[in-house]
Short mmCIF file of C-alpha atoms and ligand atoms in Angstrom, two decimals:
data_model
loop_
_atom_site.label_atom_id
_atom_site.label_comp_id
_atom_site.label_asym_id
_atom_site.label_seq_id
_atom_site.Cartn_x
_atom_site.Cartn_y
_atom_site.Cartn_z
CA UNK A 1 -56.04 -86.26 51.24
CA UNK A 2 -55.20 -88.51 48.31
CA UNK A 3 -54.22 -87.27 44.90
CA UNK A 4 -57.92 -86.66 44.22
CA UNK A 5 -60.18 -84.22 46.00
CA UNK A 6 -62.56 -85.90 48.42
CA UNK A 7 -66.10 -84.74 49.06
CA UNK A 8 -67.06 -86.71 52.11
CA UNK A 9 -69.47 -83.98 53.24
CA UNK A 10 -71.75 -84.75 50.27
CA UNK A 11 -74.11 -87.70 49.91
CA UNK A 12 -73.62 -90.33 47.22
CA UNK A 13 -76.06 -88.82 44.71
CA UNK A 14 -74.47 -85.38 45.07
CA UNK A 15 -70.93 -86.72 44.63
CA UNK A 16 -72.02 -88.56 41.47
CA UNK A 17 -73.09 -85.27 39.93
CA UNK A 18 -70.52 -82.83 41.35
CA UNK A 19 -67.25 -84.58 42.32
CA UNK A 20 -64.61 -83.74 39.73
CA UNK A 21 -67.20 -81.80 37.74
CA UNK A 22 -67.00 -78.14 38.77
CA UNK A 23 -68.04 -75.80 35.92
CA UNK A 24 -65.23 -75.24 33.40
CA UNK A 25 -63.18 -72.27 34.74
CA UNK A 26 -62.63 -70.68 31.30
CA UNK A 27 -66.15 -70.93 29.84
CA UNK A 28 -68.48 -71.80 32.73
CA UNK A 29 -69.70 -74.93 30.87
CA UNK A 30 -71.54 -77.12 33.36
CA UNK A 31 -70.88 -80.26 31.33
CA UNK A 32 -67.32 -81.59 31.54
CA UNK A 33 -65.63 -80.90 28.18
CA UNK A 34 -64.28 -83.81 26.14
CA UNK A 35 -60.59 -82.93 25.94
CA UNK A 36 -59.39 -84.47 22.71
CA UNK A 37 -55.94 -82.88 22.69
CA UNK A 38 -53.22 -85.53 22.87
CA UNK A 39 -50.58 -83.01 23.94
CA UNK A 40 -50.54 -79.94 26.18
CA UNK A 41 -48.52 -76.72 25.84
CA UNK A 42 -45.68 -76.29 28.33
CA UNK A 43 -44.51 -72.86 29.51
CA UNK A 44 -40.93 -74.04 29.94
CA UNK A 45 -39.41 -77.47 29.63
CA UNK A 46 -40.96 -79.51 32.42
CA UNK A 47 -43.33 -76.67 33.53
CA UNK A 48 -46.97 -77.28 32.64
CA UNK A 49 -50.48 -77.12 34.05
CA UNK A 50 -50.69 -80.76 35.14
CA UNK A 51 -51.03 -82.34 31.72
CA UNK A 52 -48.29 -83.27 29.22
CA UNK A 53 -49.50 -86.15 27.09
CA UNK A 54 -52.94 -87.72 27.07
CA UNK A 55 -51.89 -91.31 27.85
CA UNK A 56 -50.29 -90.05 31.07
CA UNK A 57 -53.21 -87.82 32.02
CA UNK A 58 -56.25 -86.22 30.42
CA UNK A 59 -58.67 -83.65 31.91
CA UNK A 60 -61.83 -85.62 31.00
CA UNK A 61 -60.27 -88.74 32.51
CA UNK A 62 -59.33 -86.82 35.66
CA UNK A 63 -62.96 -85.70 36.09
CA UNK A 64 -64.21 -89.27 35.71
CA UNK A 65 -61.49 -90.73 37.96
CA UNK A 66 -62.30 -88.15 40.65
CA UNK A 67 -66.03 -88.85 40.39
CA UNK A 68 -65.85 -92.65 40.75
CA UNK A 69 -63.12 -92.51 43.42
CA UNK A 70 -65.42 -90.22 45.43
CA UNK A 71 -68.25 -92.78 45.12
CA UNK A 72 -66.06 -95.66 46.30
CA UNK A 73 -64.78 -93.49 49.18
CA UNK A 74 -61.28 -93.95 47.71
CA UNK A 75 -58.23 -91.70 47.78
CA UNK A 76 -57.20 -92.84 44.30
CA UNK A 77 -59.12 -93.72 41.13
CA UNK A 78 -57.65 -95.00 37.86
CA UNK A 79 -59.57 -95.49 34.64
CA UNK A 80 -58.74 -98.18 32.07
CA UNK A 81 -59.82 -99.14 28.58
CA UNK A 82 -61.77 -102.19 29.83
CA UNK A 83 -62.51 -104.09 33.02
CA UNK A 84 -59.97 -106.71 32.04
CA UNK A 85 -57.31 -104.04 31.44
CA UNK A 86 -57.99 -102.77 34.98
CA UNK A 87 -57.69 -106.32 36.34
CA UNK A 88 -54.51 -106.91 34.35
CA UNK A 89 -52.92 -103.86 35.98
CA UNK A 90 -53.80 -105.11 39.47
CA UNK A 91 -52.41 -108.59 38.73
CA UNK A 92 -49.11 -106.98 37.66
CA UNK A 93 -48.60 -106.01 41.32
CA UNK A 94 -47.63 -109.64 41.97
CA UNK A 95 -44.20 -111.16 41.37
CA UNK A 96 -43.70 -114.44 39.50
CA UNK A 97 -44.58 -117.47 41.63
CA UNK A 98 -46.90 -115.58 43.98
CA UNK A 99 -50.40 -116.98 44.36
CA UNK A 100 -53.86 -115.56 43.68
CA UNK A 101 -56.75 -117.13 45.59
CA UNK A 102 -59.80 -116.78 43.42
CA UNK A 103 -63.37 -117.42 44.56
CA UNK A 104 -64.72 -120.49 42.76
CA UNK A 105 -67.38 -118.44 41.03
CA UNK A 106 -66.23 -115.46 39.00
CA UNK A 107 -66.44 -113.90 35.56
CA UNK A 108 -64.95 -116.37 33.05
CA UNK A 109 -62.71 -113.68 31.55
CA UNK A 110 -61.12 -113.00 34.95
CA UNK A 111 -60.35 -116.69 35.29
CA UNK A 112 -58.93 -116.74 31.73
CA UNK A 113 -56.73 -113.70 32.48
CA UNK A 114 -55.31 -115.25 35.65
CA UNK A 115 -54.90 -118.81 34.35
CA UNK A 116 -53.96 -118.23 30.68
CA UNK A 117 -52.29 -114.81 30.52
CA UNK A 118 -50.61 -114.36 33.92
CA UNK A 119 -49.09 -117.82 33.68
CA UNK A 120 -46.18 -116.64 35.85
CA UNK A 121 -48.58 -116.61 38.83
CA UNK A 122 -49.84 -119.54 40.86
CA UNK A 123 -53.61 -119.67 41.45
CA UNK A 124 -56.19 -121.70 43.34
CA UNK A 125 -59.97 -121.54 43.13
CA UNK A 126 -61.48 -121.73 46.62
CA UNK A 127 -64.91 -121.68 48.23
CA UNK A 128 -64.96 -118.25 49.87
CA UNK A 129 -68.21 -119.11 51.65
CA UNK A 130 -66.29 -121.53 53.87
CA UNK A 131 -64.20 -119.17 56.01
CA UNK A 132 -62.93 -121.93 58.30
CA UNK A 133 -61.49 -123.81 55.31
CA UNK A 134 -60.05 -120.57 53.92
CA UNK A 135 -58.14 -119.91 57.15
CA UNK A 136 -57.17 -123.57 57.65
CA UNK A 137 -56.03 -124.44 54.10
CA UNK A 138 -54.38 -121.10 53.33
CA UNK A 139 -51.45 -121.56 50.89
CA UNK A 140 -48.44 -119.70 52.28
CA UNK A 141 -47.43 -118.20 48.92
CA UNK A 142 -50.77 -116.32 48.60
CA UNK A 143 -50.37 -112.57 48.07
CA UNK A 144 -53.78 -111.66 46.64
CA UNK A 145 -57.36 -112.77 47.30
CA UNK A 146 -59.61 -111.97 44.37
CA UNK A 147 -63.30 -111.95 45.00
CA UNK A 148 -66.43 -110.89 43.25
CA UNK A 149 -69.46 -110.33 45.40
CA UNK A 150 -72.13 -110.86 44.21
CA UNK A 151 -70.46 -113.28 41.80
CA UNK A 152 -70.99 -113.65 38.10
CA UNK A 153 -73.14 -115.69 37.37
CA UNK A 154 -74.24 -117.53 40.56
CA UNK A 155 -74.67 -114.33 42.61
CA UNK A 156 -72.95 -115.80 45.65
CA UNK A 157 -72.06 -113.19 48.25
CA UNK A 158 -68.91 -113.32 50.32
CA UNK A 159 -68.22 -111.62 53.64
CA UNK A 160 -65.71 -108.95 52.59
CA UNK A 161 -64.83 -107.90 56.15
CA UNK A 162 -64.20 -111.47 57.36
CA UNK A 163 -62.16 -112.43 54.28
CA UNK A 164 -60.05 -109.27 54.59
CA UNK A 165 -59.31 -110.08 58.24
CA UNK A 166 -58.11 -113.60 57.31
CA UNK A 167 -56.04 -112.35 54.34
CA UNK A 168 -54.46 -109.40 56.16
CA UNK A 169 -53.41 -111.60 59.10
CA UNK A 170 -51.53 -113.75 56.57
CA UNK A 171 -49.90 -110.89 54.65
CA UNK A 172 -52.11 -110.87 51.55
CA UNK A 173 -54.11 -108.05 50.01
CA UNK A 174 -57.75 -108.32 48.88
CA UNK A 175 -59.17 -107.12 45.58
CA UNK A 176 -62.96 -106.94 45.26
CA UNK A 177 -64.65 -106.84 41.86
CA UNK A 178 -67.55 -104.50 42.65
CA UNK A 179 -69.08 -104.60 39.18
CA UNK A 180 -72.36 -106.25 40.17
CA UNK A 181 -72.98 -104.27 43.35
CA UNK A 182 -71.60 -100.87 42.27
CA UNK A 183 -70.51 -98.36 44.94
CA UNK A 184 -74.17 -97.41 45.42
CA UNK A 185 -74.94 -100.80 46.97
CA UNK A 186 -71.58 -101.71 48.52
CA UNK A 187 -68.30 -99.98 49.30
CA UNK A 188 -65.60 -102.65 49.76
CA UNK A 189 -62.82 -100.25 50.86
CA UNK A 190 -64.88 -99.32 53.92
CA UNK A 191 -65.06 -103.06 54.74
CA UNK A 192 -61.28 -103.48 54.64
CA UNK A 193 -60.62 -104.31 50.97
CA UNK A 194 -57.35 -102.99 49.56
CA UNK A 195 -58.36 -102.60 45.92
CA UNK A 196 -61.70 -102.35 44.10
CA UNK A 197 -62.05 -103.11 40.40
CA UNK A 198 -64.94 -102.51 38.02
CA UNK A 199 -65.99 -103.40 34.59
CA UNK A 200 -67.25 -99.86 33.97
CA UNK A 201 -68.87 -101.31 30.84
CA UNK A 202 -71.71 -102.44 33.12
CA UNK A 203 -73.63 -100.38 35.69
CA UNK A 204 -71.19 -97.45 35.83
CA UNK A 205 -71.60 -96.70 32.12
CA UNK A 206 -75.12 -98.07 32.34
CA UNK A 207 -76.20 -97.68 28.70
CA UNK A 208 -74.39 -100.45 26.75
CA UNK A 209 -72.41 -97.90 24.77
CA UNK A 210 -68.92 -97.87 26.29
CA UNK A 211 -66.32 -100.45 27.33
CA UNK A 212 -64.25 -99.41 30.35
CA UNK A 213 -62.57 -100.44 33.58
CA UNK A 214 -61.79 -98.80 36.88
CA UNK A 215 -59.56 -99.33 39.92
CA UNK A 216 -60.21 -97.54 43.23
CA UNK A 217 -57.98 -97.74 46.30
CA UNK A 218 -56.62 -95.88 49.32
CA UNK A 219 -53.02 -97.08 49.64
CA UNK A 220 -50.63 -94.45 48.24
CA UNK A 221 -47.83 -96.95 47.50
CA UNK A 222 -50.01 -99.39 45.56
CA UNK A 223 -51.66 -96.46 43.77
CA UNK A 224 -48.27 -95.16 42.67
CA UNK A 225 -47.39 -98.56 41.21
CA UNK A 226 -50.74 -98.84 39.42
CA UNK A 227 -50.44 -95.28 38.09
CA UNK A 228 -47.00 -96.17 36.75
CA UNK A 229 -48.33 -99.27 34.93
CA UNK A 230 -51.42 -97.42 33.69
CA UNK A 231 -49.07 -95.04 31.87
CA UNK A 232 -46.27 -97.48 31.05
CA UNK A 233 -48.52 -100.22 29.61
CA UNK A 234 -50.98 -97.62 28.29
CA UNK A 235 -54.41 -99.35 28.47
CA UNK A 236 -56.17 -96.02 29.02
CA UNK A 237 -59.70 -95.08 27.93
CA UNK A 238 -60.31 -92.48 25.20
CA UNK A 239 -61.62 -89.08 26.35
CA UNK A 240 -65.00 -89.76 24.73
CA UNK A 241 -65.28 -93.05 26.65
CA UNK A 242 -64.41 -91.21 29.88
CA UNK A 243 -67.14 -88.68 29.10
CA UNK A 244 -69.74 -91.36 28.40
CA UNK A 245 -68.98 -93.20 31.63
CA UNK A 246 -68.91 -89.99 33.67
CA UNK A 247 -72.30 -89.11 32.21
CA UNK A 248 -73.65 -92.58 32.99
CA UNK A 249 -72.44 -92.48 36.59
CA UNK A 250 -74.42 -89.28 37.28
CA UNK A 251 -77.63 -91.36 37.31
CA UNK A 252 -76.20 -94.46 38.99
CA UNK A 253 -78.21 -94.08 42.22
CA UNK A 254 -81.61 -93.73 40.57
CA UNK A 255 -80.86 -96.50 38.07
CA UNK A 256 -79.74 -98.90 40.80
CA UNK A 257 -82.89 -98.28 42.84
CA UNK A 258 -85.01 -99.21 39.81
CA UNK A 259 -82.79 -102.19 38.86
CA UNK A 260 -83.25 -103.61 42.38
CA UNK A 261 -87.02 -103.04 42.44
CA UNK A 262 -87.47 -104.64 39.00
CA UNK A 263 -85.25 -107.59 39.96
CA UNK A 264 -87.52 -108.22 42.96
CA UNK A 265 -90.60 -108.33 40.69
CA UNK A 266 -88.85 -110.82 38.40
CA UNK A 267 -87.72 -112.96 41.36
CA UNK A 268 -91.34 -113.10 42.62
CA UNK A 269 -92.40 -114.56 39.25
CA UNK A 270 -89.52 -117.05 39.07
CA UNK A 271 -89.91 -118.33 42.63
CA UNK A 272 -93.50 -119.39 41.92
CA UNK A 273 -93.01 -120.79 38.40
CA UNK A 274 -93.18 -124.59 37.91
CA UNK A 275 -90.53 -124.62 35.13
CA UNK A 276 -87.93 -123.07 37.46
CA UNK A 277 -85.75 -125.35 39.58
CA UNK A 278 -83.87 -122.76 41.67
CA UNK A 279 -83.72 -118.97 41.81
CA UNK A 280 -80.38 -117.37 42.64
CA UNK A 281 -80.81 -113.91 44.16
CA UNK A 282 -79.02 -112.60 47.28
CA UNK A 283 -82.24 -111.45 48.95
CA UNK A 284 -83.64 -115.00 49.15
CA UNK A 285 -83.05 -116.34 52.69
CA UNK A 286 -81.62 -119.69 51.46
CA UNK A 287 -79.22 -118.03 49.01
CA UNK A 288 -75.49 -118.76 49.56
CA UNK A 289 -74.15 -115.61 51.20
CA UNK A 290 -77.54 -114.07 52.02
CA UNK A 291 -76.29 -113.11 55.49
CA UNK A 292 -73.17 -111.41 54.06
CA UNK A 293 -75.26 -109.58 51.45
CA UNK A 294 -77.68 -108.36 54.11
CA UNK A 295 -74.77 -107.12 56.22
CA UNK A 296 -72.73 -105.36 53.56
CA UNK A 297 -75.13 -104.31 50.78
CA UNK A 298 -77.73 -101.52 50.74
CA UNK A 299 -79.96 -103.62 48.44
CA UNK A 300 -79.57 -106.82 46.46
CA UNK A 301 -78.88 -105.69 42.90
CA UNK A 302 -80.31 -106.06 39.42
CA UNK A 303 -78.84 -109.44 38.46
CA UNK A 304 -80.93 -112.61 38.78
CA UNK A 305 -79.97 -116.17 37.77
CA UNK A 306 -82.09 -119.32 37.75
CA UNK A 307 -81.95 -122.95 36.72
CA UNK A 308 -84.58 -124.86 34.71
CA UNK A 309 -86.04 -128.17 35.89
CA UNK A 310 -86.07 -129.50 32.32
CA UNK A 311 -82.31 -128.96 31.85
CA UNK A 312 -80.05 -127.36 29.27
CA UNK A 313 -82.39 -127.33 26.28
CA UNK A 314 -85.11 -125.65 28.32
CA UNK A 315 -82.56 -123.02 29.42
CA UNK A 316 -81.61 -122.39 25.78
CA UNK A 317 -85.31 -122.11 24.79
CA UNK A 318 -86.05 -119.55 27.54
CA UNK A 319 -82.96 -117.54 26.59
CA UNK A 320 -84.18 -117.39 22.99
CA UNK A 321 -87.88 -116.97 23.85
CA UNK A 322 -88.11 -113.46 25.30
CA UNK A 323 -88.82 -110.25 23.45
CA UNK A 324 -87.93 -107.44 25.87
CA UNK A 325 -85.03 -109.33 27.46
CA UNK A 326 -82.54 -109.23 24.59
CA UNK A 327 -80.40 -112.35 24.16
CA UNK A 328 -76.86 -111.05 24.56
CA UNK A 329 -73.72 -110.88 26.66
CA UNK A 330 -72.94 -108.05 29.08
CA UNK A 331 -75.15 -106.60 31.80
CA UNK A 332 -75.90 -103.58 33.93
CA UNK A 333 -77.52 -101.28 31.38
CA UNK A 334 -80.98 -99.74 31.16
CA UNK A 335 -82.29 -102.45 28.83
CA UNK A 336 -82.89 -106.01 30.09
CA UNK A 337 -80.67 -108.82 28.84
CA UNK A 338 -80.85 -112.62 29.04
CA UNK A 339 -78.09 -115.15 28.41
CA UNK A 340 -76.92 -118.74 28.82
CA UNK A 341 -73.64 -118.43 30.81
CA UNK A 342 -72.46 -121.98 30.01
CA UNK A 343 -72.25 -121.25 26.28
CA UNK A 344 -71.78 -117.49 26.36
CA UNK A 345 -70.07 -115.41 29.09
CA UNK A 346 -68.60 -118.38 30.95
CA UNK A 347 -67.64 -120.65 28.04
CA UNK A 348 -63.97 -120.03 28.90
CA UNK A 349 -64.53 -121.66 32.34
CA UNK A 350 -65.70 -125.00 30.85
CA UNK A 351 -63.86 -127.94 32.42
CA UNK A 352 -62.42 -125.74 35.20
CA UNK A 353 -63.41 -125.40 38.89
CA UNK A 354 -65.45 -122.38 37.77
CA UNK A 355 -67.64 -124.27 35.28
CA UNK A 356 -71.31 -123.26 35.58
CA UNK A 357 -74.43 -125.50 35.41
CA UNK A 358 -75.73 -125.97 31.86
CA UNK A 359 -79.37 -125.39 32.88
CA UNK A 360 -78.51 -121.89 34.15
CA UNK A 361 -79.97 -118.68 32.73
CA UNK A 362 -78.73 -115.23 33.78
CA UNK A 363 -80.81 -112.05 33.64
CA UNK A 364 -79.67 -108.47 33.75
CA UNK A 365 -82.91 -106.81 34.79
CA UNK A 366 -83.17 -103.37 33.22
CA UNK A 367 -85.20 -100.32 34.19
CA UNK A 368 -88.19 -100.82 31.90
CA UNK A 369 -91.69 -101.12 33.44
CA UNK A 370 -91.56 -104.11 35.80
CA UNK A 371 -94.95 -105.48 34.68
CA UNK A 372 -93.77 -105.63 31.05
CA UNK A 373 -90.62 -107.52 32.04
CA UNK A 374 -92.56 -109.99 34.18
CA UNK A 375 -95.07 -110.64 31.36
CA UNK A 376 -92.26 -111.18 28.83
CA UNK A 377 -90.43 -113.67 31.03
CA UNK A 378 -93.67 -115.46 31.99
CA UNK A 379 -94.58 -116.14 28.36
CA UNK A 380 -91.09 -117.51 27.65
CA UNK A 381 -91.25 -119.82 30.70
CA UNK A 382 -94.78 -120.96 29.85
CA UNK A 383 -93.51 -122.17 26.44
CA UNK A 384 -90.68 -124.31 27.82
N1 PLP B 401 -65.75 -108.34 36.02
C1 PLP B 401 -67.01 -108.78 35.88
C2 PLP B 401 -67.81 -109.18 37.09
C3 PLP B 401 -67.57 -108.87 34.60
O1 PLP B 401 -68.83 -109.31 34.47
C4 PLP B 401 -66.80 -108.50 33.47
C5 PLP B 401 -67.34 -108.59 32.10
O2 PLP B 401 -68.40 -109.13 31.87
C6 PLP B 401 -65.48 -108.06 33.67
C7 PLP B 401 -64.99 -107.98 34.96
C8 PLP B 401 -64.60 -107.68 32.52
O3 PLP B 401 -64.89 -106.38 32.10
P1 PLP B 401 -64.77 -105.86 30.58
O4 PLP B 401 -65.68 -106.71 29.75
O5 PLP B 401 -65.17 -104.43 30.68
O6 PLP B 401 -63.34 -106.04 30.18
#
C-alpha cells in the first residue's frame, strides 16, 4: 500500500465518489467538509492526529488527493495550486545540466516553464511519433521525457508504453501530462509512466471555477521528494479549491462520456465542411498517433482542432463567430470554448519548435446538446 488507501476492488465511477470520502466520523456528513483551519491542536509536542499546519497537510486536500490517486491507480497523489505549479515540482527532481526531452507539441506554458524558468536544465523538443529517431538520437544527458498525449493543441497521440520502454532502458523517467485524456480515458502509470501530471483546472475540476494541479505516481522515493517540495516551496491549493475539484471529479466519468460523444458530432460536421482544411481528432484514421490512441485510450476525448483553408483571418473570424462556443482560453469544462492557439494559449511558443499553425482553431467541446453545438459551429463556418 502507498501512503493513500487504495480501492482497486471498486470501478472507476465508484472510486470517484467514494475514495477518500467516507462520511465524516464526528457528524456523519456525507459531503467532505471544507477544513479551513490553518493549524491543528496537538496533544503533546509532536503528538497530533496527522495534521499540524495546513500547508503541510489539510483534511480536505487529503480527501481530494486520495480520490484522484485512486482514479489514476497511483499509490501517491499530490495536489498543487495550478497545473504549472505541479509541473514545476516535477521539474525540480532534476539536477542542473540534466536534460528534458519534450514532445514537439505541448502546452505553451509547459514549454515556457522548461525553457524560461528552469534555465538550469537542458532541453530538446523531439518528434515523439518517430520512435526509431527517439532511440537513435537519444541525448545521453536525458533524465526526463515529458509528453502530453493527446497534445495541446494538435491532439497528437504518443505511444506511452513504447516511449517508456525506450526511456527506461536509457535511465530516464517519463512524465505524462494526462490533462486532455483524464484518468477516465487513459491511465499512464499502468502503461509504464513514472509520473502523471494534470492541470486540474480542466476536466478534473470540470466547471471553469477552480485553478489547480495534480501529480500522481507510484514510486515511494520520488513521492517523498515531491512531498518535501510541495511543503517546502508551498504551492498548495486552498481547502475550498480542493473541495471544488473533489466535487467536480465525482462526475468525471459521465462528463467525459458526453464530451466524447459531442466531439464526435462536431468532427462529423467539420470533416464534411468546405471551409475546413484538416480536422485533428485522434479517432480519425489518418490522425498522427491514431494507432497509439486506439491502443491506450478508452475513447478519444472532448478536444477537437482544425485548420481553415482560407488561412489565419478565416480562423480568427470563426473563433469570433460562434455564440455557444465562448471565445476564451482554457478547456475541459461543461461549457464549450473556442480559441485561436497561435495568438492565445500558445503565443509563448511563437518562433520555437513548438510554434503552431496560424490557421488553427481549437475547440473544447462541452456537454451541451450536440445538435445546438453543431448548428452554432456550422453558422460560423458558413460565414467565413
Ligand atoms: N498542461 C496542459 C495540457 C494545459 O493545457 C495546461 C493549461 O492550459 C497546463 C498544463 C497548465 O495548467 P494550469 O493552467 O492549471 O497551470
